[in-house]
């Protein structure tokens, strides 16, 4: 089978490798689709310590059909997906024609989604759904006011915008790509703010403008958002595209009761994972998924694409067709 292998200090290579043998409790998936997430770009380029050992096949998402299974709860031909769960980090991932995974990590693709659609969503869509779910649990409602989405043209950001807009939220998109304003409005943004022009202020608390935020950027952006969120609002902290440090004060928490919600899609427990995929196929299913879908890559094309992604030059969701 063809697979990308990343070697320590020698980068990513496309190789012909034997199809893996499965052990007890494992399943072999013929990969139909994967997708590129920011974490995959860090893994492929070596710019982030994502892979736990070498050589390793990256790719934190895969969908396809089961060709071999040891546990009987699945059968040959079942259409399934895996996102996160350590795939493409602790064990070989989705940038290959066949993927061996523990049966415990498998989600049967729910009715309403397909192998392709589930990977246009991928970890990005799953994480956006997770963030919204946690915000709702903390009382977020459209009536409370506008919700900010940062890294707006990215995978997580764009899917979050469309989902929030469909739920009735007024969505404010913050982006570095002024040329994508119309695209952002088409997927649901009510307003688009240029990230280079936004001023968050320096005081521990500034004017309370937004009822909540989904933040994929971190760093100064997250510190800035904390100063401006309305009392009892929620910020879902998802990413670090702008930096992993957070310099802030306790004031937003103790004087406005802001909730900073950490989102970790990798280790989401299976019952909640199943529930979120059901929501992705129903009430949270994006209506502009084909607008957000930006193209499909072969395995050969992934390394060059990943450099562009880390430079912030890509947008939307990119599929991978391994076969
Ligand atoms: N916690 C989790 O479980 C989880 C799951 C998925 C992703 N993530 C994280 O979420 C982030 C986004 O992931 P993704 O897959 O959506 O990536 P992506 O498609 O590359 O989107 C990232 C977006 O962030 C913005 N951006 C890039 N560089 C920036 C910078 N220096 N400063 C400010 N904004 C910048 C860009 O959007 P604009 O040009 O529109 O501003 C870019 O499109 C990553 O940090 C990723 O690791 C976390």
Short mmCIF file of C-alpha atoms and ligand atoms in Angstrom, two decimals:
data_model
loop_
_atom_site.label_atom_id
_atom_site.label_comp_id
_atom_site.label_asym_id
_atom_site.label_seq_id
_atom_site.Cartn_x
_atom_site.Cartn_y
_atom_site.Cartn_z
CA UNK A 1 0.00 0.00 0.00
CA UNK A 2 1.05 3.62 -0.44
CA UNK A 3 1.59 5.61 2.76
CA UNK A 4 3.39 8.71 3.93
CA UNK A 5 6.10 7.96 6.46
CA UNK A 6 7.73 10.73 8.49
CA UNK A 7 11.26 10.00 9.67
CA UNK A 8 13.00 11.82 12.51
CA UNK A 9 15.19 14.51 10.84
CA UNK A 10 14.53 13.18 7.32
CA UNK A 11 11.06 14.55 6.68
CA UNK A 12 8.07 13.01 4.94
CA UNK A 13 8.34 10.34 2.22
CA UNK A 14 5.75 8.50 0.16
CA UNK A 15 6.52 4.78 0.38
CA UNK A 16 5.19 1.38 -0.65
CA UNK A 17 4.62 -0.54 2.58
CA UNK A 18 3.03 -3.90 3.47
CA UNK A 19 -0.66 -3.77 4.40
CA UNK A 20 -0.74 -4.01 8.22
CA UNK A 21 -1.82 -7.22 9.99
CA UNK A 22 -4.49 -6.75 12.62
CA UNK A 23 -4.44 -8.13 16.16
CA UNK A 24 -7.13 -8.83 18.75
CA UNK A 25 -9.54 -5.91 19.13
CA UNK A 26 -8.35 -4.28 15.91
CA UNK A 27 -9.91 -3.35 12.59
CA UNK A 28 -8.38 -2.71 9.16
CA UNK A 29 -9.93 0.16 7.20
CA UNK A 30 -9.53 0.71 3.45
CA UNK A 31 -9.14 4.48 3.52
CA UNK A 32 -11.43 6.35 1.12
CA UNK A 33 -10.80 9.84 2.49
CA UNK A 34 -8.71 11.72 4.98
CA UNK A 35 -8.33 15.47 5.41
CA UNK A 36 -5.60 17.93 6.39
CA UNK A 37 -5.78 19.51 9.84
CA UNK A 38 -3.35 22.04 11.32
CA UNK A 39 -1.90 19.31 13.53
CA UNK A 40 -1.13 17.17 10.44
CA UNK A 41 0.74 20.12 8.95
CA UNK A 42 2.82 20.40 12.15
CA UNK A 43 3.51 16.64 12.02
CA UNK A 44 4.46 16.49 8.31
CA UNK A 45 6.76 19.52 8.42
CA UNK A 46 8.25 18.63 11.82
CA UNK A 47 7.40 22.14 13.05
CA UNK A 48 5.44 20.71 16.00
CA UNK A 49 6.17 17.69 18.21
CA UNK A 50 3.10 15.72 17.18
CA UNK A 51 4.45 12.26 16.34
CA UNK A 52 5.32 10.22 19.42
CA UNK A 53 7.72 7.87 17.61
CA UNK A 54 9.40 7.47 14.20
CA UNK A 55 8.90 6.49 11.46
CA UNK A 56 5.17 7.19 11.62
CA UNK A 57 2.30 7.85 9.21
CA UNK A 58 0.50 11.11 10.11
CA UNK A 59 -3.17 11.87 9.44
CA UNK A 60 -5.51 12.32 12.42
CA UNK A 61 -8.67 11.62 10.35
CA UNK A 62 -9.84 8.77 8.15
CA UNK A 63 -13.07 7.44 6.68
CA UNK A 64 -13.52 4.26 4.70
CA UNK A 65 -14.80 0.73 4.79
CA UNK A 66 -13.81 -2.12 7.03
CA UNK A 67 -11.94 -4.87 5.17
CA UNK A 68 -10.92 -6.98 8.20
CA UNK A 69 -12.15 -7.02 11.76
CA UNK A 70 -11.34 -9.13 14.82
CA UNK A 71 -14.19 -7.94 17.05
CA UNK A 72 -17.53 -9.22 15.76
CA UNK A 73 -19.39 -6.01 16.59
CA UNK A 74 -18.20 -4.76 13.16
CA UNK A 75 -18.37 -6.50 9.79
CA UNK A 76 -16.62 -6.27 6.44
CA UNK A 77 -18.06 -3.39 4.40
CA UNK A 78 -19.13 -1.24 7.38
CA UNK A 79 -18.60 2.45 6.58
CA UNK A 80 -16.73 4.05 9.46
CA UNK A 81 -14.65 7.03 10.51
CA UNK A 82 -11.95 7.76 13.05
CA UNK A 83 -10.88 11.22 14.19
CA UNK A 84 -8.20 11.86 16.80
CA UNK A 85 -7.94 9.16 19.48
CA UNK A 86 -4.14 9.29 19.04
CA UNK A 87 -4.27 8.21 15.37
CA UNK A 88 -1.54 9.98 13.40
CA UNK A 89 0.17 10.84 16.70
CA UNK A 90 0.67 7.74 18.85
CA UNK A 91 0.05 5.21 16.05
CA UNK A 92 -0.04 5.27 12.23
CA UNK A 93 -2.71 7.53 10.75
CA UNK A 94 -4.87 8.30 7.77
CA UNK A 95 -2.32 9.34 5.13
CA UNK A 96 -2.23 5.75 3.83
CA UNK A 97 -4.34 3.41 1.70
CA UNK A 98 -5.04 1.12 4.67
CA UNK A 99 -5.25 2.06 8.35
CA UNK A 100 -5.19 -0.27 11.35
CA UNK A 101 -7.05 1.02 14.41
CA UNK A 102 -8.41 -0.20 17.70
CA UNK A 103 -12.13 -1.01 17.36
CA UNK A 104 -12.70 1.19 20.44
CA UNK A 105 -11.95 4.31 18.39
CA UNK A 106 -14.35 3.65 15.52
CA UNK A 107 -17.53 5.60 14.83
CA UNK A 108 -20.01 4.15 12.32
CA UNK A 109 -20.79 6.97 9.87
CA UNK A 110 -24.24 8.21 10.89
CA UNK A 111 -27.12 8.40 8.42
CA UNK A 112 -27.12 11.86 6.84
CA UNK A 113 -23.34 11.81 6.32
CA UNK A 114 -21.16 9.97 3.80
CA UNK A 115 -17.52 8.89 3.82
CA UNK A 116 -16.69 12.06 1.89
CA UNK A 117 -18.83 14.51 3.87
CA UNK A 118 -17.61 13.13 7.18
CA UNK A 119 -14.04 13.96 6.14
CA UNK A 120 -14.91 17.43 4.83
CA UNK A 121 -15.97 17.85 8.45
CA UNK A 122 -13.14 15.76 9.97
CA UNK A 123 -11.50 16.81 13.22
CA UNK A 124 -12.17 20.46 12.30
CA UNK A 125 -15.93 19.98 12.14
CA UNK A 126 -15.96 17.65 15.13
CA UNK A 127 -14.07 20.24 17.19
CA UNK A 128 -16.38 23.08 16.12
CA UNK A 129 -19.36 20.93 17.17
CA UNK A 130 -17.66 20.07 20.48
CA UNK A 131 -17.06 23.77 21.19
CA UNK A 132 -20.68 24.73 20.45
CA UNK A 133 -21.96 21.81 22.54
CA UNK A 134 -19.86 22.91 25.55
CA UNK A 135 -20.90 26.55 25.14
CA UNK A 136 -24.57 25.56 25.02
CA UNK A 137 -24.08 23.47 28.18
CA UNK A 138 -22.78 26.66 29.80
CA UNK A 139 -25.89 28.61 28.84
CA UNK A 140 -24.81 30.21 25.54
CA UNK A 141 -27.86 31.40 23.60
CA UNK A 142 -28.26 33.50 20.44
CA UNK A 143 -30.30 36.09 22.41
CA UNK A 144 -27.26 36.91 24.60
CA UNK A 145 -25.53 38.62 21.66
CA UNK A 146 -22.92 38.13 18.95
CA UNK A 147 -20.31 35.37 18.99
CA UNK A 148 -16.78 35.88 17.67
CA UNK A 149 -14.96 33.25 15.60
CA UNK A 150 -11.20 33.69 15.12
CA UNK A 151 -9.10 31.99 12.45
CA UNK A 152 -12.33 32.41 10.52
CA UNK A 153 -11.24 31.08 7.12
CA UNK A 154 -9.56 28.00 8.63
CA UNK A 155 -11.13 24.55 8.88
CA UNK A 156 -12.44 24.84 12.45
CA UNK A 157 -13.30 28.54 12.06
CA UNK A 158 -15.28 28.26 8.83
CA UNK A 159 -17.32 25.26 9.98
CA UNK A 160 -18.02 26.94 13.35
CA UNK A 161 -19.29 30.06 11.56
CA UNK A 162 -21.76 28.08 9.46
CA UNK A 163 -23.00 26.01 12.41
CA UNK A 164 -23.45 29.03 14.69
CA UNK A 165 -25.26 31.02 11.98
CA UNK A 166 -27.62 28.10 11.36
CA UNK A 167 -28.38 27.99 15.10
CA UNK A 168 -29.43 31.65 14.96
CA UNK A 169 -26.30 33.31 16.32
CA UNK A 170 -25.01 36.61 14.99
CA UNK A 171 -21.47 35.60 14.03
CA UNK A 172 -18.53 37.99 13.82
CA UNK A 173 -15.60 36.57 11.89
CA UNK A 174 -12.04 37.74 12.59
CA UNK A 175 -9.69 36.98 9.71
CA UNK A 176 -6.30 37.85 8.28
CA UNK A 177 -7.68 37.38 4.74
CA UNK A 178 -9.60 40.51 3.79
CA UNK A 179 -10.14 39.05 0.29
CA UNK A 180 -12.30 36.28 1.81
CA UNK A 181 -14.95 38.66 3.15
CA UNK A 182 -17.68 37.62 0.69
CA UNK A 183 -16.91 33.94 1.21
CA UNK A 184 -17.18 34.41 4.99
CA UNK A 185 -20.53 36.20 4.58
CA UNK A 186 -21.80 33.39 2.33
CA UNK A 187 -21.06 30.76 4.99
CA UNK A 188 -22.85 32.81 7.67
CA UNK A 189 -20.75 35.68 9.05
CA UNK A 190 -22.85 38.78 9.79
CA UNK A 191 -19.71 40.91 10.08
CA UNK A 192 -16.08 40.40 9.07
CA UNK A 193 -13.25 42.11 10.97
CA UNK A 194 -9.68 42.36 9.68
CA UNK A 195 -7.44 40.90 12.38
CA UNK A 196 -4.67 43.44 11.62
CA UNK A 197 -7.03 46.33 12.37
CA UNK A 198 -8.65 45.07 15.55
CA UNK A 199 -7.65 46.79 18.82
CA UNK A 200 -8.30 44.78 21.98
CA UNK A 201 -6.98 47.44 24.41
CA UNK A 202 -4.60 46.93 27.32
CA UNK A 203 -6.77 47.18 30.44
CA UNK A 204 -7.76 43.98 32.29
CA UNK A 205 -11.38 44.69 31.27
CA UNK A 206 -12.49 46.65 28.20
CA UNK A 207 -16.01 47.28 26.87
CA UNK A 208 -18.13 44.12 26.99
CA UNK A 209 -19.11 43.64 23.33
CA UNK A 210 -19.48 39.96 22.51
CA UNK A 211 -21.47 37.23 24.21
CA UNK A 212 -19.01 34.45 23.40
CA UNK A 213 -16.14 33.32 21.21
CA UNK A 214 -14.70 30.29 19.47
CA UNK A 215 -10.97 30.88 19.39
CA UNK A 216 -8.56 28.89 17.22
CA UNK A 217 -5.72 31.42 17.47
CA UNK A 218 -4.65 31.68 21.15
CA UNK A 219 -1.89 34.07 22.27
CA UNK A 220 -2.67 37.79 22.22
CA UNK A 221 -5.97 37.17 20.42
CA UNK A 222 -7.33 35.03 23.25
CA UNK A 223 -6.02 37.49 25.86
CA UNK A 224 -7.75 40.28 23.92
CA UNK A 225 -11.08 38.42 23.64
CA UNK A 226 -11.12 37.84 27.42
CA UNK A 227 -11.21 41.62 27.98
CA UNK A 228 -14.31 42.05 25.80
CA UNK A 229 -16.67 39.16 26.55
CA UNK A 230 -19.97 40.01 28.21
CA UNK A 231 -20.79 38.77 31.75
CA UNK A 232 -21.26 34.97 31.97
CA UNK A 233 -20.15 34.55 28.35
CA UNK A 234 -18.14 31.56 27.12
CA UNK A 235 -14.90 31.32 25.18
CA UNK A 236 -14.09 27.93 23.67
CA UNK A 237 -10.28 27.70 23.60
CA UNK A 238 -9.35 25.46 20.68
CA UNK A 239 -6.10 26.39 19.03
CA UNK A 240 -2.75 28.09 18.83
CA UNK A 241 -2.43 29.25 15.21
CA UNK A 242 -1.25 32.61 16.61
CA UNK A 243 0.62 31.38 19.69
CA UNK A 244 0.36 29.08 22.70
CA UNK A 245 1.04 31.59 25.46
CA UNK A 246 -1.75 33.30 27.36
CA UNK A 247 -1.01 36.48 29.31
CA UNK A 248 -4.14 37.61 31.10
CA UNK A 249 -5.54 38.57 34.51
CA UNK A 250 -8.16 37.04 36.76
CA UNK A 251 -10.49 40.03 36.20
CA UNK A 252 -12.64 38.60 33.36
CA UNK A 253 -13.24 35.50 35.47
CA UNK A 254 -13.98 37.07 38.86
CA UNK A 255 -15.73 40.28 37.77
CA UNK A 256 -17.61 39.08 34.68
CA UNK A 257 -17.88 35.35 35.36
CA UNK A 258 -16.43 34.48 31.95
CA UNK A 259 -16.03 30.75 31.27
CA UNK A 260 -12.90 29.66 29.45
CA UNK A 261 -13.77 26.23 28.05
CA UNK A 262 -10.89 23.97 27.04
CA UNK A 263 -11.66 21.78 24.03
CA UNK A 264 -9.63 18.60 23.44
CA UNK A 265 -11.05 16.69 20.49
CA UNK A 266 -8.41 13.92 20.60
CA UNK A 267 -9.47 12.34 23.87
CA UNK A 268 -13.19 13.09 23.77
CA UNK A 269 -14.90 10.11 25.48
CA UNK A 270 -16.73 7.73 23.12
CA UNK A 271 -20.32 8.36 24.35
CA UNK A 272 -19.92 12.13 23.79
CA UNK A 273 -18.03 11.47 20.53
CA UNK A 274 -20.98 9.41 19.23
CA UNK A 275 -23.43 12.09 20.34
CA UNK A 276 -21.46 14.86 18.58
CA UNK A 277 -21.30 12.87 15.32
CA UNK A 278 -25.07 12.41 15.55
CA UNK A 279 -25.41 16.18 15.94
CA UNK A 280 -23.02 16.73 13.00
CA UNK A 281 -25.40 14.63 10.90
CA UNK A 282 -28.52 16.47 12.11
CA UNK A 283 -29.01 19.80 13.92
CA UNK A 284 -25.36 20.90 13.55
CA UNK A 285 -24.94 19.69 9.96
CA UNK A 286 -23.42 22.60 8.02
CA UNK A 287 -25.51 23.91 5.15
CA UNK A 288 -22.49 25.39 3.35
CA UNK A 289 -20.16 22.38 3.52
CA UNK A 290 -19.56 22.47 -0.26
CA UNK A 291 -18.60 26.16 -0.03
CA UNK A 292 -16.19 25.35 2.80
CA UNK A 293 -14.75 22.36 0.87
CA UNK A 294 -11.73 23.72 -0.99
CA UNK A 295 -10.24 20.77 -2.86
CA UNK A 296 -8.77 17.29 -2.78
CA UNK A 297 -5.11 16.29 -2.51
CA UNK A 298 -3.22 13.11 -3.40
CA UNK A 299 -0.77 11.71 -0.85
CA UNK A 300 2.10 13.19 -2.95
CA UNK A 301 0.65 16.69 -2.68
CA UNK A 302 0.29 16.76 1.12
CA UNK A 303 3.81 17.94 2.19
CA UNK A 304 3.80 21.06 -0.02
CA UNK A 305 0.23 21.87 1.01
CA UNK A 306 1.20 21.62 4.71
CA UNK A 307 3.84 24.36 4.33
CA UNK A 308 1.17 26.66 2.89
CA UNK A 309 -1.24 25.79 5.69
CA UNK A 310 1.24 26.73 8.41
CA UNK A 311 1.97 29.99 6.58
CA UNK A 312 -1.78 30.78 6.92
CA UNK A 313 -2.20 30.70 3.11
CA UNK A 314 -4.96 28.08 2.91
CA UNK A 315 -8.63 28.27 3.73
CA UNK A 316 -11.59 25.98 4.23
CA UNK A 317 -11.30 22.21 4.33
CA UNK A 318 -9.04 20.07 2.15
CA UNK A 319 -9.70 16.38 1.59
CA UNK A 320 -7.08 13.72 0.95
CA UNK A 321 -7.83 10.80 -1.39
CA UNK A 322 -5.25 8.16 -0.45
CA UNK A 323 -6.02 5.60 -3.19
N1 LIG B 1 -8.30 21.57 20.61
C1 LIG B 1 -8.54 20.69 19.65
O1 LIG B 1 -9.01 19.58 19.86
C2 LIG B 1 -8.27 21.11 18.22
C3 LIG B 1 -8.88 20.48 17.14
C4 LIG B 1 -8.69 20.99 15.84
C5 LIG B 1 -7.83 22.07 15.66
N2 LIG B 1 -7.20 22.61 16.74
C6 LIG B 1 -6.33 23.77 16.58
O2 LIG B 1 -7.11 24.84 16.07
C7 LIG B 1 -6.30 25.65 15.23
C8 LIG B 1 -6.95 25.74 13.85
O3 LIG B 1 -6.95 24.46 13.24
P1 LIG B 1 -7.45 24.30 11.74
O4 LIG B 1 -7.33 22.86 11.40
O5 LIG B 1 -8.74 25.02 11.58
O6 LIG B 1 -6.29 25.11 10.97
P2 LIG B 1 -6.36 26.01 9.66
O7 LIG B 1 -7.37 25.48 8.71
O8 LIG B 1 -4.97 26.19 9.18
O9 LIG B 1 -6.91 27.41 10.20
C9 LIG B 1 -6.13 28.25 11.00
C10 LIG B 1 -6.52 29.68 10.69
O10 LIG B 1 -5.96 30.52 11.71
C11 LIG B 1 -5.64 31.79 11.15
N3 LIG B 1 -4.22 32.05 11.41
C12 LIG B 1 -3.16 31.44 10.86
N4 LIG B 1 -2.02 31.95 11.34
C13 LIG B 1 -2.36 32.91 12.21
C14 LIG B 1 -1.65 33.83 13.01
N5 LIG B 1 -0.31 33.83 13.03
N6 LIG B 1 -2.34 34.68 13.79
C15 LIG B 1 -3.68 34.68 13.80
N7 LIG B 1 -4.43 33.86 13.03
C16 LIG B 1 -3.77 32.97 12.26
C17 LIG B 1 -5.94 31.70 9.67
O11 LIG B 1 -7.28 32.20 9.46
P3 LIG B 1 -7.58 33.70 8.98
O12 LIG B 1 -6.62 34.01 7.89
O13 LIG B 1 -9.00 33.67 8.55
O14 LIG B 1 -7.36 34.59 10.20
C18 LIG B 1 -5.94 30.22 9.39
O15 LIG B 1 -6.72 29.90 8.27
C19 LIG B 1 -4.90 25.02 15.23
O16 LIG B 1 -4.10 25.65 16.22
C20 LIG B 1 -5.19 23.58 15.60
O17 LIG B 1 -4.06 22.95 16.17
C21 LIG B 1 -7.40 22.15 18.00
#
